[in-house]
Tab-separated table of C-alpha atoms and ligand atoms in Angstrom:
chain	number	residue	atom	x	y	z
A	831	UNK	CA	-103.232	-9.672	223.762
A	832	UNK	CA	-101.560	-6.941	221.348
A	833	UNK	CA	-104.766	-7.087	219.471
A	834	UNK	CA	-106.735	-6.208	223.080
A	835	UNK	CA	-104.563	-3.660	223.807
A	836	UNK	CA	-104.415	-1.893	220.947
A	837	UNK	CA	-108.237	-2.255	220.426
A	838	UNK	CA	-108.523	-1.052	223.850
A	839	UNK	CA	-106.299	2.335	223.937
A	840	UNK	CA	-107.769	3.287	220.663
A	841	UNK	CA	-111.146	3.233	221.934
A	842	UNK	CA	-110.051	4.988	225.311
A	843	UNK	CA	-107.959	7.570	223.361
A	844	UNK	CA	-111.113	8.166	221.291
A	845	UNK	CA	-113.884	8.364	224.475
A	846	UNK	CA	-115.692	11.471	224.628
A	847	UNK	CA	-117.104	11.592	227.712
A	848	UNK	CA	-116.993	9.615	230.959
A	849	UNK	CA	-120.364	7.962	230.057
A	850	UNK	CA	-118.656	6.396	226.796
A	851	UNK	CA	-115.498	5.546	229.384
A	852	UNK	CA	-117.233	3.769	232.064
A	853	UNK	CA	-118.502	1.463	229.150
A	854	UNK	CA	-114.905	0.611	228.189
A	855	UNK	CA	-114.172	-0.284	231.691
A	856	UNK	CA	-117.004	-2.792	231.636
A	857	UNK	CA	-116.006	-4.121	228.807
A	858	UNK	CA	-112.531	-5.103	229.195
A	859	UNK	CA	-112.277	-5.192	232.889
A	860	UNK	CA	-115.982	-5.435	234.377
A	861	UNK	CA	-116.808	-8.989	235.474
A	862	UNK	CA	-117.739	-10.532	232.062
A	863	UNK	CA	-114.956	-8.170	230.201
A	864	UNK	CA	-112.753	-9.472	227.475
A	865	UNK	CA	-109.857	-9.450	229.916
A	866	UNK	CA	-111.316	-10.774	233.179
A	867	UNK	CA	-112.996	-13.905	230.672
A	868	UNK	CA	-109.215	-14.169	229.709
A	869	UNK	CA	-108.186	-14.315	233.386
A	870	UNK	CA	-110.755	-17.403	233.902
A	871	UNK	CA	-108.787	-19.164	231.043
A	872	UNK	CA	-105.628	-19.579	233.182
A	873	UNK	CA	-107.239	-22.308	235.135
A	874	UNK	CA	-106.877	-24.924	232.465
A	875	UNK	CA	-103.242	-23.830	231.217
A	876	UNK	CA	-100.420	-25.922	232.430
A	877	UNK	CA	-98.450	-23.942	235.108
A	878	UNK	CA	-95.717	-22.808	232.626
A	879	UNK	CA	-98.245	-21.736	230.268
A	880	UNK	CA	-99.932	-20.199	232.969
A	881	UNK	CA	-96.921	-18.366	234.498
A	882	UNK	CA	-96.340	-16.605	231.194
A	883	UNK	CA	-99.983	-15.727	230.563
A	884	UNK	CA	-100.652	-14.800	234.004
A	885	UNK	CA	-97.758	-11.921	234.138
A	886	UNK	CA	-98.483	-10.650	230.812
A	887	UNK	CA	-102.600	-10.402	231.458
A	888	UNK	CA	-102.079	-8.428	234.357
A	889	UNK	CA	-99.462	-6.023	232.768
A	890	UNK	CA	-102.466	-6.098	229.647
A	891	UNK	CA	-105.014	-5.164	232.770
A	892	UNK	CA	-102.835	-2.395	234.448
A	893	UNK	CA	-102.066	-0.954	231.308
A	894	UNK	CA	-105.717	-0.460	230.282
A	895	UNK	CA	-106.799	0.773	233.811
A	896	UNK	CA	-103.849	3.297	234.010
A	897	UNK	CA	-104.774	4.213	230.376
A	898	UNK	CA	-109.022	4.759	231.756
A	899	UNK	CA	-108.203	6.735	234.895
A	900	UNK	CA	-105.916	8.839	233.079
A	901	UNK	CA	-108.508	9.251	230.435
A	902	UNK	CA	-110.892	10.637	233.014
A	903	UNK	CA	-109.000	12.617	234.594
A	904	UNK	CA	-107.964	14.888	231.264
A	905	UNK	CA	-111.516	14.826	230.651
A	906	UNK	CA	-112.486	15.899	234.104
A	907	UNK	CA	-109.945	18.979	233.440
A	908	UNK	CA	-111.767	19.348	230.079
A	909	UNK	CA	-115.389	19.417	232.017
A	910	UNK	CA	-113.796	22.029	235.075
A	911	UNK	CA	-111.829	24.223	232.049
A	912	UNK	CA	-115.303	24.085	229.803
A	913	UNK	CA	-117.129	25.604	233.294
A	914	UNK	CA	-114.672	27.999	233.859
A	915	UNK	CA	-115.140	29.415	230.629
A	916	UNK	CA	-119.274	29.485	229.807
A	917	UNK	CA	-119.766	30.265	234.027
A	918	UNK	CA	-118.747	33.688	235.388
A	919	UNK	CA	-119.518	36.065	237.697
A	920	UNK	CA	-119.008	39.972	237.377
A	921	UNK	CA	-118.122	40.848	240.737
A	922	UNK	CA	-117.839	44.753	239.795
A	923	UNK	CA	-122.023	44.560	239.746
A	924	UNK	CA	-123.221	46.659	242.453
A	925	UNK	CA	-125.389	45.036	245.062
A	926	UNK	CA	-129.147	44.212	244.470
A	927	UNK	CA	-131.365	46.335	246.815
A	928	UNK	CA	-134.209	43.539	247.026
A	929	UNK	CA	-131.326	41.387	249.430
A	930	UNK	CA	-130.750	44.156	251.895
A	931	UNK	CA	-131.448	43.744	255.348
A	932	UNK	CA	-133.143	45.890	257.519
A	933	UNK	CA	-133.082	46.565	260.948
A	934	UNK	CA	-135.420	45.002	263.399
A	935	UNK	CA	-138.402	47.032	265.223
A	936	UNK	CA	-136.411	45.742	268.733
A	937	UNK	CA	-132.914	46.790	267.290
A	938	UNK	CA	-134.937	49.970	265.989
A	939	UNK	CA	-136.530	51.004	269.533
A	940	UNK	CA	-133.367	50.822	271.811
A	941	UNK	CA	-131.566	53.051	269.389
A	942	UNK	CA	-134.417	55.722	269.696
A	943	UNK	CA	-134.591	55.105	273.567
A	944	UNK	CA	-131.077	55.458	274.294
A	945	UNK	CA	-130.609	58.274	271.963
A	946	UNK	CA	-133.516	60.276	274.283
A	947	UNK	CA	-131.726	59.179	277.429
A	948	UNK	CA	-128.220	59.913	275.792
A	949	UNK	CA	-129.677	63.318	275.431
A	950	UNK	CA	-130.638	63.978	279.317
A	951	UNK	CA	-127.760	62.811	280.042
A	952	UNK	CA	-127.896	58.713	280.750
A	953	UNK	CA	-124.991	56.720	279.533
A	954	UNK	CA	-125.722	52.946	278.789
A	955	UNK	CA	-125.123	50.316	281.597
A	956	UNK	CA	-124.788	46.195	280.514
A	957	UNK	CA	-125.078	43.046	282.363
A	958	UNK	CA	-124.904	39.153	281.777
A	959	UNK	CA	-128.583	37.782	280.739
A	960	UNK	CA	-127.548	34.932	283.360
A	961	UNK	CA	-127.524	36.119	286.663
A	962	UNK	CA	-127.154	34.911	290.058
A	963	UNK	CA	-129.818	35.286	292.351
A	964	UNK	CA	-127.977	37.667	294.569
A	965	UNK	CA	-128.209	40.578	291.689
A	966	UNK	CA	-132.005	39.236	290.158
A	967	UNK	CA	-133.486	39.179	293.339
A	968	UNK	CA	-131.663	39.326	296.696
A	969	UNK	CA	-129.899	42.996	296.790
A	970	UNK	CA	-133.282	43.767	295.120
A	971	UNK	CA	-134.938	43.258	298.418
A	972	UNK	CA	-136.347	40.121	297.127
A	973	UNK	CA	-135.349	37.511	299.415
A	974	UNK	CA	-135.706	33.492	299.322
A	975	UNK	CA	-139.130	33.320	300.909
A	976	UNK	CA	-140.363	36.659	299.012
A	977	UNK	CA	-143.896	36.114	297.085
A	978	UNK	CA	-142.343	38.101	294.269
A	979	UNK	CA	-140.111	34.944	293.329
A	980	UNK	CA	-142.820	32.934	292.415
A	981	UNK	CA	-144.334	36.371	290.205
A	982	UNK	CA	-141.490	36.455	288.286
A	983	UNK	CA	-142.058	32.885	286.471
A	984	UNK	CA	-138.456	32.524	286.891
A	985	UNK	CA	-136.231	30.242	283.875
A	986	UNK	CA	-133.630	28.315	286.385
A	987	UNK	CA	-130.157	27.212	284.959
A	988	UNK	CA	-129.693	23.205	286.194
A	989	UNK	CA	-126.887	22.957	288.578
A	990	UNK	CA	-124.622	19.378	288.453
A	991	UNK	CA	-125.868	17.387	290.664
A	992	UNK	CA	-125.354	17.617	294.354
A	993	UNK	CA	-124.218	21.384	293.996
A	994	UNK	CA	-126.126	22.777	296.962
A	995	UNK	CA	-126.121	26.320	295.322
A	996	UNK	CA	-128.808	28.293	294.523
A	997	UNK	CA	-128.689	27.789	291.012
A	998	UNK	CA	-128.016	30.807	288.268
A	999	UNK	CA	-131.304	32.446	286.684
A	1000	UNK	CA	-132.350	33.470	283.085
A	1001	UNK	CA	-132.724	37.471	284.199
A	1002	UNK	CA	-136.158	38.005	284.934
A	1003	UNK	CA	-135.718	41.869	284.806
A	1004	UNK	CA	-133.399	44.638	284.080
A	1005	UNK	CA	-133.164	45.356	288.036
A	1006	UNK	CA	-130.115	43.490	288.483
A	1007	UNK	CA	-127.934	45.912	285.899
A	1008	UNK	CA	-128.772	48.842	288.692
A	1009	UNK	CA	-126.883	46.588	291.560
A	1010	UNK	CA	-124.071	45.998	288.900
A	1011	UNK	CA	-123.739	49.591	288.063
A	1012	UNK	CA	-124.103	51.282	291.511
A	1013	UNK	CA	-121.394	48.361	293.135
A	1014	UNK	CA	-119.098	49.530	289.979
A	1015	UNK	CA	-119.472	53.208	289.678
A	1016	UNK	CA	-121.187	54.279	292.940
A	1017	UNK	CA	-123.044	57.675	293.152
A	1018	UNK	CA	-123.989	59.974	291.672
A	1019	UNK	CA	-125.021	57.660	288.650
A	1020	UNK	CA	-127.466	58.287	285.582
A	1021	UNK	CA	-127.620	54.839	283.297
A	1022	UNK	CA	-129.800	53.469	281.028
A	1023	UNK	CA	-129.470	49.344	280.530
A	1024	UNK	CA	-131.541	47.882	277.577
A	1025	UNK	CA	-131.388	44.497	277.333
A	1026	UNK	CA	-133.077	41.198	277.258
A	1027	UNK	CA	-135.068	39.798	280.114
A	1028	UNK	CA	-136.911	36.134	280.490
A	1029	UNK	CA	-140.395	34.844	281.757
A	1030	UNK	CA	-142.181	31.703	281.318
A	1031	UNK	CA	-145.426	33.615	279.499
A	1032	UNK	CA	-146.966	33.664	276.394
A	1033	UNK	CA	-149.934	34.895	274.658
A	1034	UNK	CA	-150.536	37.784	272.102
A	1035	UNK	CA	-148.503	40.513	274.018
A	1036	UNK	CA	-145.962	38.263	276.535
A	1037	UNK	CA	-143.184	35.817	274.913
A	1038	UNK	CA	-140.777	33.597	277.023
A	1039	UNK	CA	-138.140	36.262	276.190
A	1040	UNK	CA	-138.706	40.214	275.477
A	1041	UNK	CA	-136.475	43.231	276.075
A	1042	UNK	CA	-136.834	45.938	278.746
A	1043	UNK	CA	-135.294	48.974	279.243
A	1044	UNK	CA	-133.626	50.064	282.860
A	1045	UNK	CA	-133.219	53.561	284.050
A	1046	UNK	CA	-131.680	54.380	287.199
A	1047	UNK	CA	-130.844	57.837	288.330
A	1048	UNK	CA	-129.232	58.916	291.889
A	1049	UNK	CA	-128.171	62.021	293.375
A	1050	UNK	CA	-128.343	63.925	296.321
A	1051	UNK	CA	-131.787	65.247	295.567
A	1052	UNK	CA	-133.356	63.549	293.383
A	1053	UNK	CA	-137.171	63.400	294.037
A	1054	UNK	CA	-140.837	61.667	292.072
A	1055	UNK	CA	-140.991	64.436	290.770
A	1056	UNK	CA	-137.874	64.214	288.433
A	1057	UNK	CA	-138.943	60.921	287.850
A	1058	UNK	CA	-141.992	62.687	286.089
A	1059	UNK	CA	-141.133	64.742	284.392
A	1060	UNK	CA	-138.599	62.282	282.538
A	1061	UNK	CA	-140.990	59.798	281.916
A	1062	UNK	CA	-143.610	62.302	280.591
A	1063	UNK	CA	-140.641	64.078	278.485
A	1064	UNK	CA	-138.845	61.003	277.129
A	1065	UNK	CA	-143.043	59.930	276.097
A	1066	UNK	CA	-143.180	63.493	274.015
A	1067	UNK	CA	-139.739	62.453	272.162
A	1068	UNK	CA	-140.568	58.683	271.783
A	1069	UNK	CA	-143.789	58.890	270.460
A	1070	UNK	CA	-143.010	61.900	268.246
A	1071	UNK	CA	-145.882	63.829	269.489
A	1072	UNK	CA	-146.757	66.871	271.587
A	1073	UNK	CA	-149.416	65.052	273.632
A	1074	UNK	CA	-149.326	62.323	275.206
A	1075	UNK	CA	-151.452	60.920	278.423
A	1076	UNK	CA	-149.957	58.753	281.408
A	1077	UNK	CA	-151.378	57.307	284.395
A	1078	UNK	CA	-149.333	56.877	287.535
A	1079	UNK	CA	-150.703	54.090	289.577
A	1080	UNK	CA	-149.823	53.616	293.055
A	1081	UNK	CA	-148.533	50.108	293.272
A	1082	UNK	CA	-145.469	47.655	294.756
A	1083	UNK	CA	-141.953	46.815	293.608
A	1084	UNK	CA	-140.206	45.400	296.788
A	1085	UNK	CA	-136.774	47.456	295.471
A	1086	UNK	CA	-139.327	50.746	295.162
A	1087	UNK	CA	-140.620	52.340	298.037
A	1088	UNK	CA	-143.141	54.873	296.819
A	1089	UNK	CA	-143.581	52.460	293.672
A	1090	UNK	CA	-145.837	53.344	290.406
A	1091	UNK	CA	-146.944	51.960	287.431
A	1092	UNK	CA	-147.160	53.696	284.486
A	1093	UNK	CA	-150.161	53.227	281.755
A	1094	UNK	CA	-150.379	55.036	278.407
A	1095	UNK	CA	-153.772	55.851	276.560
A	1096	UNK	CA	-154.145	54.532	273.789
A	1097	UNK	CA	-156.226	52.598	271.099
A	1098	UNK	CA	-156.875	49.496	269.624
A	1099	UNK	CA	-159.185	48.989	266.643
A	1100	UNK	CA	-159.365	46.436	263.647
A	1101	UNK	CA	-156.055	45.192	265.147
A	1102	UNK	CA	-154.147	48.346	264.831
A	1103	UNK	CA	-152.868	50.281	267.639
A	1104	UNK	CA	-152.573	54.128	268.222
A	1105	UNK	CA	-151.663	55.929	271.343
A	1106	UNK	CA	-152.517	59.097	272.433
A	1107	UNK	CA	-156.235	58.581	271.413
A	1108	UNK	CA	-158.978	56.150	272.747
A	1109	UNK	CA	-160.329	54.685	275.812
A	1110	UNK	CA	-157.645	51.683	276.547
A	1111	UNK	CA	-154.661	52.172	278.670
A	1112	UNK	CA	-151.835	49.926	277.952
A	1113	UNK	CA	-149.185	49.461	281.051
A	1114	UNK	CA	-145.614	50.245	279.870
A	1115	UNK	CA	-143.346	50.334	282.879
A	1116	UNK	CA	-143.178	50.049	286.303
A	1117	UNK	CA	-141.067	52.443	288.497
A	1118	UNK	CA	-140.845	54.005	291.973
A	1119	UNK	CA	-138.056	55.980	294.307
A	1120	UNK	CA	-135.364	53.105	294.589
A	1121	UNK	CA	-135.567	51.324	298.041
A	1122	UNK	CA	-132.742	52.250	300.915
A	1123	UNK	CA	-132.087	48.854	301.301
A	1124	UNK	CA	-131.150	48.345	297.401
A	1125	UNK	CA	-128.976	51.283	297.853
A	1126	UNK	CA	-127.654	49.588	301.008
A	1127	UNK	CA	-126.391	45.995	299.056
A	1128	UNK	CA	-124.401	48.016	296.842
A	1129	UNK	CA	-122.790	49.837	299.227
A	1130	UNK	CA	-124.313	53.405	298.857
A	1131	UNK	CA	-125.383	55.333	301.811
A	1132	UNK	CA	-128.990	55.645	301.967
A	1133	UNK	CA	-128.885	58.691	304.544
A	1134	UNK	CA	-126.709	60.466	301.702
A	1135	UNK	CA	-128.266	59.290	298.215
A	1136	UNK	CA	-131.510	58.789	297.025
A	1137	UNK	CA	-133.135	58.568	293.379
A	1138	UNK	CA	-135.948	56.919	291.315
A	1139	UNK	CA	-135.440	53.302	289.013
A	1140	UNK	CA	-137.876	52.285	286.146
A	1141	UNK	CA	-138.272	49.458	283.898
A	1142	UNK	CA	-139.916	49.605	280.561
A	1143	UNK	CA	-141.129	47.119	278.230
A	1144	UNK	CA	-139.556	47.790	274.642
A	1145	UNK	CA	-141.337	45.576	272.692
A	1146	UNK	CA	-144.728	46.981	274.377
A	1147	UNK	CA	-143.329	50.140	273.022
A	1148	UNK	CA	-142.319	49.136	270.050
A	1149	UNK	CA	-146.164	47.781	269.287
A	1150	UNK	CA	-147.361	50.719	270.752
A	1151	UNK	CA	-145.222	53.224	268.395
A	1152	UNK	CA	-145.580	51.344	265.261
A	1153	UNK	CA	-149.032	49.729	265.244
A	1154	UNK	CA	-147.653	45.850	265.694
A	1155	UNK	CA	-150.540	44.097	267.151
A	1156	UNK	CA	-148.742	40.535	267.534
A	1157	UNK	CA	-145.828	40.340	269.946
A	1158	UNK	CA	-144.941	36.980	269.211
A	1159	UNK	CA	-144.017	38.203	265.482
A	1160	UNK	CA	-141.397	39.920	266.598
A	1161	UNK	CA	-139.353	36.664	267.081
A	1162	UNK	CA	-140.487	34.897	264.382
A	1163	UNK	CA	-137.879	35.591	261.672
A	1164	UNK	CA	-140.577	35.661	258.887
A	1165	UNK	CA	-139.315	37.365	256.380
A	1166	UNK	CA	-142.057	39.359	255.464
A	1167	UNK	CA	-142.871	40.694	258.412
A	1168	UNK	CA	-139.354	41.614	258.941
A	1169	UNK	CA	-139.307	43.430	255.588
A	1170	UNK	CA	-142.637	45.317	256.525
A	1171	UNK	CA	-142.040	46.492	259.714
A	1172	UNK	CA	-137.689	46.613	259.718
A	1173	UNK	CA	-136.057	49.733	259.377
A	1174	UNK	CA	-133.818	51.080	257.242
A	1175	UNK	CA	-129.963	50.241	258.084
A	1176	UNK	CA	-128.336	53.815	257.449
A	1177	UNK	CA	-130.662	56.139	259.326
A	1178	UNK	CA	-129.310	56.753	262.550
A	1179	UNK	CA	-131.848	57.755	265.028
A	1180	UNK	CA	-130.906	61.114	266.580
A	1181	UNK	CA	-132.748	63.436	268.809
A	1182	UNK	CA	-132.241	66.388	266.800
A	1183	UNK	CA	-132.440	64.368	263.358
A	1184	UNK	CA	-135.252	62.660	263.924
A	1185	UNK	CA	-135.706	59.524	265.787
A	1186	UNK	CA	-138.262	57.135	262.954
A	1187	UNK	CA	-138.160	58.621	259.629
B	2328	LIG	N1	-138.158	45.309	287.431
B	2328	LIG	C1	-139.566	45.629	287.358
B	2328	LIG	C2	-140.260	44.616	286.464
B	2328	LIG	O1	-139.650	43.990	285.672
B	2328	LIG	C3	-139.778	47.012	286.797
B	2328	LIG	C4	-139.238	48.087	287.672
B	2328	LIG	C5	-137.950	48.545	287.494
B	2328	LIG	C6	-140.028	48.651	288.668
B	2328	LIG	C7	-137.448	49.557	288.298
B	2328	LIG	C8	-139.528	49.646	289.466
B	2328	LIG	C9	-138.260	50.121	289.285
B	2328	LIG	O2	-141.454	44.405	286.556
């Protein structure tokens, strides 16, 4: 047994590497080991013999297996101190330019549109992109049995079961962030509420989820003609040119009473876009003289108040502005696209600055 032992913490002592360790372990301790054939032995001592043996093999057993783990665990140390040493890292580097974000065309387009609303004068209105139906459709003069439920290809939230409710809705428009801001702040108001808005739809320009922009202005004599002329000016700024054509068509939102949509000219050739020019009009909001009754719900007296609400696409925009001819790209977080069409993250757009540079 002395011979084992001091056989065995020699070679231990000497291992250079857990490999070279792992074989010592077999061989004294692993099934057929030097020590564990020694254990078998016992059996045919006598039980005095044995008692004797028996104590001093497992001392000779602990011994070597305190003797391996604390082997491995210096040379563990030795491994982590050897790493420390060849692997570092210079944090003072600077950054490297090739990582760097950049801002998405969605991210991109709000900041332009609310600085041009910011400058006449909007401030920026929020609400929740889950909404009851009260705010997405009733005070919006869309009630239960209204066709214009079914238009909206409406997302429902599940309610537990039994809950009699109407159940919550995925927003199926900006709308609802007018009833929220006239119930908060009454009138006169001016706001602005980008935002995200959902519809079951999809091809080449609709995805089940896509961003609109609200504007909502009332006063005391506020006529279509304002509406106009803010459309056709915020156009000028947006596009960054001097002309630009839109078409008002007569049409119906059941919160606008008149109502019109607005088209823009524009063209579309070997997949890229360009407004302005061409024989194509592409719709990009829908707007109208907001409806008594709206004004009504939130508690703002129609015979006083009156105004005009629109609703703009901003990813229709966005495609428009910057020749994207694939709306479902925007969400699809390929990184090449996003590096093509992002923006970069320290220009600010700015009215006087310059919105896209
Ligand atoms: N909410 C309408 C839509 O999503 C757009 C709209 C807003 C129309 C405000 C008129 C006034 O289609």
């Amino acid at each position: 047994m002395d011979d084992l032992l001091t056989k065995y913490m020699g070679a231990i002592a000497g291992a250079a590497d857990e490999a070279m360790l792992e074989d010592l372990r077999l061989a004294a301790l692993g099934k057929k080991g030097e020590i564990s054939l020694k254990m078998r032995e016992l059996g045919q001592m006598d039980p005095t013999q044995r008692q004797v043996a028996g104590a001093a093999l497992n001392a000779l057993k602990d011994e070597i297996d305190a003797a391996l783990r604390a082997k491995k665990a210096a040379l563990g140390d030795a491994a982590l101190d050897e790493r420390l040493r060849s692997e570092w890292l210079d944090v003072t580097l600077p950054g490297r330019p090739r990582r760097q974000g950049t801002i998405h065309p969605v991210s991109q387009v709000t900041e332009e549109v609310t600085a041009i609303f910011a400058d006449m004068g909007f401030a920026v209105a929020e609400g929740p992109q889950i909404e009851s139906d009260w705010y997405n459709f009733d005070a919006l003069n869309i009630p239960p049995e209204h066709p214009a439920r079914q238009e909206h290809d409406t997302f429902f939230m599940a309610r537990a079961e039994g809950d009699a409710r109407p159940p919550h809705v995925l927003r199926t428009h900006t709308s609802p962030v007018q009833i929220r801001a006239m119930t908060e702040q009454g009138a006169p108001i001016r706001v602005i509420a980008p935002g995200r808005v959902y519809r079951m739809d999809m091809d080449q320009t609709h995805t089940p989820m896509f961003h609109q922009v609200e504007g909502l202005a009332i006063d005391k004599d506020i006529s279509m003609a304002n509406l106009k002329w803010v459309l056709e000016e915020f156009c000028r700024a947006y596009f960054e040119v001097d002309q630009v054509e839109l078409r008002f068509r007569a049409s119906h939102f059941p919160f606008t009473e008149p109502s019109a949509e607005v088209d823009i000219r524009c063209s579309w050739e070997g997949g890229q876009l360009k407004i302005g020019e061409g024989d194509k009009w592409m719709e990009i909001l829908g707007s109208g003289m907001v409806h008594p009754k709206v004004l009504a719900a939130t508690g703002v007296d129609p015979s006083i108040w009156q105004g005009f609400a629109f609703g703009m696409g901003i990813d229709r925009i966005a495609m428009l502005k910057y020749g994207i001819p694939d709306l479902r790209a925007f969400f699809e977080s390929d990184l090449r696209w996003l590096r093509h069409y992002g923006f970069s993250a320290l220009d600010m757009p700015t009215v006087s600055g310059g919105l896209s540079r």
